[in-house]
Amino acid sequence: MSDRLDDLERRIDELRAGVRTAMRARDTATARTLRAELRTAERTWDTLVSGDGPATEHGPPAGNVPEESGQGAPRRARAHGAAARRGDGPRLVTVREQVHQALALLDAPAQARLIVAVSQAFFAGSIRSPQLTSLRRDEERSFRSSPYGRPYYLCAALTDRLSPARGLLTVSTWPAERRVVGPLSPRVDFLTCALRVARHLGGLPGSLPDGDRLLARMARNIPGAGDDAFGPPDPGRVVEAARRELRVHTRRDTRDRAQLAKRATSQLDDVAALFGAATLSTVAKESSTMRGGR
Amino acid sequence: MSLLTSLARLRALDEGIAQPIATVRHCHVSARPMVFIPLKLSGEAAAPLAAMLGTDRDEPRLLVVPQPRNRDLRFAWAAELAGVLVPYIETFLASTETVARKNADPYERAVDAPQLVLPNRAGVAFTRLLGRSTRFRSLDGPYPVPMGVPLLGRWLTYFAERAAYPGSSLTLCATDELGRHWASGQSALEDANLAALVSWITEGPNDDAEDPLIWPPAGPATDPGFDAEVLAPAIESESAERVTEALRTQLAPTWRLMWRALDLLRGLREGAGVAQRWEQDRASFSGMAAQVTEGGPPQARRDGAIAAAARLARMERAQAAYDVQRAYDDPLIMAEYRLTGEAFAGEVVENDPDNTEGEGRSRKLRPLVVIKTDDPVRLAPGTALGTPERRGQGAQLVSARDGLVTIKITKGMGRAKTPAPGSVPEVGERVCYTSLTDDFQGSPALPDPEATPWTHGGPPQTYVPTDEDAQEEWS
Amino acid sequence: MNRLDALRGTTPQKPHDARAIAALAANPGCSRRALMDGAGIDKDAAARHLGFPAPFGQSPFAITRGNAFEALVKADGCAELLRMLRDLLGLPIAEVAYHDVENVGAHLRHTHTRTLIDRAVRQEDAGTVYDHPLFTLDIAGHTAYLEPDVVAFQLGGRFHIVEIKSFAVIDGQADPAAVAAAARQAAVYVLALRGLLAELGHDPLRVSHEVVLVCPENFANRPVATLVDVRRELAVLRRQLTRMTTLDRLLDGLPDDLTFDLLPGEDGLPTRPVAELADAVRGAAARYAPDCLSTCDLCFFCRDEARQEGASDLLGRHVRDELGGVASVGEVLGLADGTRDAAAGQEEIARLLRNAERLRRECLT
């Protein structure tokens, strides 16, 4: 057994070196082949070293394993086990329900990052940002196959071109004015979210460390909402400060949104009114220009 | 870089092997150095990934953060590091000697001191950041860290600061020390690669040194290819053993190189001034240890105006003293001054040991010596001179013409009517004189910190670490 | 056909990004680099084909960290950024309008950027922060598209470029090399936005030479903003771009049939015989310096060439200056050994070298 392990380790080292050499020469085809061999070798090594004998049933059936974003490569047995340990097994509340819960609390279009934070802080949520990337597309597909078949849909916020806004989620049951975004809306929505989080936190008995931390992060970016002092922010003060800044922007934002909502209702069909005017394919098109790196 | 060193680099290039630019070793090498090779996570300021360290070349300790983005694991790693470094440091506190001082109480000085050896300057810089990110932590409160972490931070900060102090050997940077003693046939930039530099010194240039698959970088940054192809999958696998083994492959080659570098340095005879500078290091170390014991606060984030000026002045004096000492200790360093005309060497062709000046009670012994030299002397008559051969003596240049230099010995002759045997260079002896001397102007007159002018921010407030310091995220 | 296009031949043009443009100024004396960049040659591909792949690479950890930090700064309508701009520049509370230019398809983004910027200058629309605008810059007759992962914002009618970098500022200090690189890159965006304003008939100086550099502070993820004056970088960049439009003099010195064409096959991989390409590249004189090792894809090829020529450039500028500009290793050592006579003008350095050689021998034997 240990001889086999030694051989395998040698083989794994060789393969790793081979992959890196190929990558340095930008020879992606060779690298891909070698990587596949490497994974096989690593899987075998894992199986041997954990003393489970030949690889048979290992970890939960593939169907139960939450899908990871992006990585096309098969995940290895050990990782399956790890995922199961994290408690991602059967969920009582689905991803879309958790997102809906968070959005209902926030009551304004929000980015995945904020939705996840709210869900974690107040609903013991287990969602992670990558799980939200495909959500909107799934919702759209569902809506197209049986319109209004569900009590609500998670959909896109619409830009001033009535196209879906990058990264902003809304709920279909909200009025159109809330589901569109003008130039001032991101700020107004941020302040609204902060206000809602503060109110929610203020209404809870006892303290909630995750909630305090979230509110502190938001309060930092609102003038007068909290000194830079450590310690939990005062929800009342955050509400007050958010309201104060909201008064500066509300009139113009409300006007912009009303106009946009009117355009959306008159120009868009049901699908586009919820999910945006541009087709999915144009949105997905990636730019061919180079990005400035960092 | 001097012309002499440039010439040595060209010679190295031509001969395919590094050339000596020193004849003695100018740093102290401890009998029990702590070799310390830290690695950090790419893209982060001070997120530790691993370190290989230890005082025994056959027993490296490998400390790894199996999930580098996990704050708790980072601090657990720092605690482990403290568990190795702090006891090492403290072993040197057991044995001390009492040192008497003029106008001050005697103090206890450690008879030996710890020595941290890092691969390169980036490693020293990372050590400084590790120190900065751990010394303000507190053991309780909302973001508690394990015991030993704040203390580790103070020591790492101290060692990083000493690395910048001219002539100090408490922290050695391997590439710098090797580069001070050998000239390779590559650029200074390429000398920062430890594998390449050691290869130049031992067997000649080798492009393998630049191949991360053969010689992984000596840290703290890891090879991007390694990150992508080995480390990322290992971290994702959540297997601590796999991460550990992956990082071992990156550290083990450097570990061997570090001991090779120490061997190379140990192979040189120690310069005469090294022991004296190490004594200053021991005093500094004892002072730091006393501060820690007495419960002093951690080093401030930044110096106040006066402290900064005083530090700068101290460093400048140390640099000047270090330069002079090395020249006195090492004819090859002195040669640089001979090349520029600030020193000369040659054979004594004539002397007048009994020459005197003045009359009666003020009559003084002022022996004259004539030296024949091939060096281009660019010193004016009257220039004060010193000599490595008779360090207690001072001399003065009388004249220099046609390769013949006349000097007059003005200091260190004693009160006798005739010179003590051996105190005046004999005809036929080889001697060297230089205008470099290590009697420097005293420290600049700086006000006390309490009297810092408002233009420089006023008197500094005593540094009290705040909760904010302790709670700073380490993300 | 344009002579530069001929140099590139059938190889697709490599678009310049801001970092590449900023790097143009790194070694202005190098004709090889000026010509290859001017012609839009993919130097990385050329170096690989020549058997001297560039030693650069970015760790996936660094990329992830960079993206996460940028997302943090821009989250919730740039809430963090607005806080910093209010603190740093006194941006009024009412100035919060946010435009995500990336909401339009890639092919429309430059036009959309133009429209938005024009409307902002004419004060027809609220416009404070522009996320992911797309600028253009003319490089030796070719249009380079620049997509700053940066935001331009305006205050009191003046635009500022915001550059988001994930290297840390610790106790008020950051890695000077990283700051310098960020400043050079930001200068490219300043120049591009000034060009856009000029095209639209507005005053280009509405774009400030002070850029806002956003970095994480200390060891937390909390962003902090600093103003950086990029006038010097702008001047260097302008000079280098002007130089690139006047490549004629360099081109005149080249053989007529010289080309850097990689002759890509159907799979895009180069098919040109390596020796032939190497000869062609050597046809344009390089000026290798050790600094190239961190800035130019061709560095290993040029270093190898310098080694074969025994050039003292290998050792760096300091050494070369110290040697009074004597370029070849053999020549220097010959002068030092006395086996070679000093040419006119070399008397002084020859005397120094002979002296240095004598002293080294004396001390080492």
mmCIF file of C-alpha atoms in Angstrom, chain C residues 25 41 44 53 68 86 150 152 163 189 191 205 215 226-227 229 252 268 290 319 331 345 351:
data_model
loop_
_atom_site.group_PDB
_atom_site.id
_atom_site.type_symbol
_atom_site.label_atom_id
_atom_site.label_comp_id
_atom_site.label_asym_id
_atom_site.label_seq_id
_atom_site.Cartn_x
_atom_site.Cartn_y
_atom_site.Cartn_z
ATOM 1 C CA ALA C 25 7.358 54.968 -20.657
ATOM 2 C CA ILE C 41 2.801 43.058 -31.613
ATOM 3 C CA ASP C 44 4.232 37.902 -24.795
ATOM 4 C CA PRO C 53 8.559 33.125 -21.935
ATOM 5 C CA ALA C 68 -13.358 41.513 -3.807
ATOM 6 C CA ARG C 86 -17.044 63.563 1.082
ATOM 7 C CA VAL C 150 -12.005 52.758 -11.929
ATOM 8 C CA ALA C 152 -14.517 58.824 -12.844
ATOM 9 C CA GLU C 163 -8.096 54.122 -9.131
ATOM 10 C CA TYR C 189 -6.996 57.308 -17.896
ATOM 11 C CA LEU C 191 -5.149 61.457 -20.702
ATOM 12 C CA LEU C 205 -8.476 70.577 -18.223
ATOM 13 C CA CYS C 215 -6.543 51.236 -1.069
ATOM 14 C CA THR C 226 -5.586 59.528 -1.050
ATOM 15 C CA LEU C 227 -5.074 62.228 -3.661
ATOM 16 C CA ASP C 229 -0.762 64.226 -8.321
ATOM 17 C CA ASP C 252 13.826 54.210 -41.844
ATOM 18 C CA GLY C 268 -3.676 30.782 -33.717
ATOM 19 C CA PRO C 290 17.771 44.817 -15.557
ATOM 20 C CA VAL C 319 27.654 49.734 -13.054
ATOM 21 C CA GLU C 331 36.822 46.204 -23.304
ATOM 22 C CA GLY C 345 38.431 60.027 -24.415
ATOM 23 C CA ARG C 351 43.641 55.014 -15.526
#
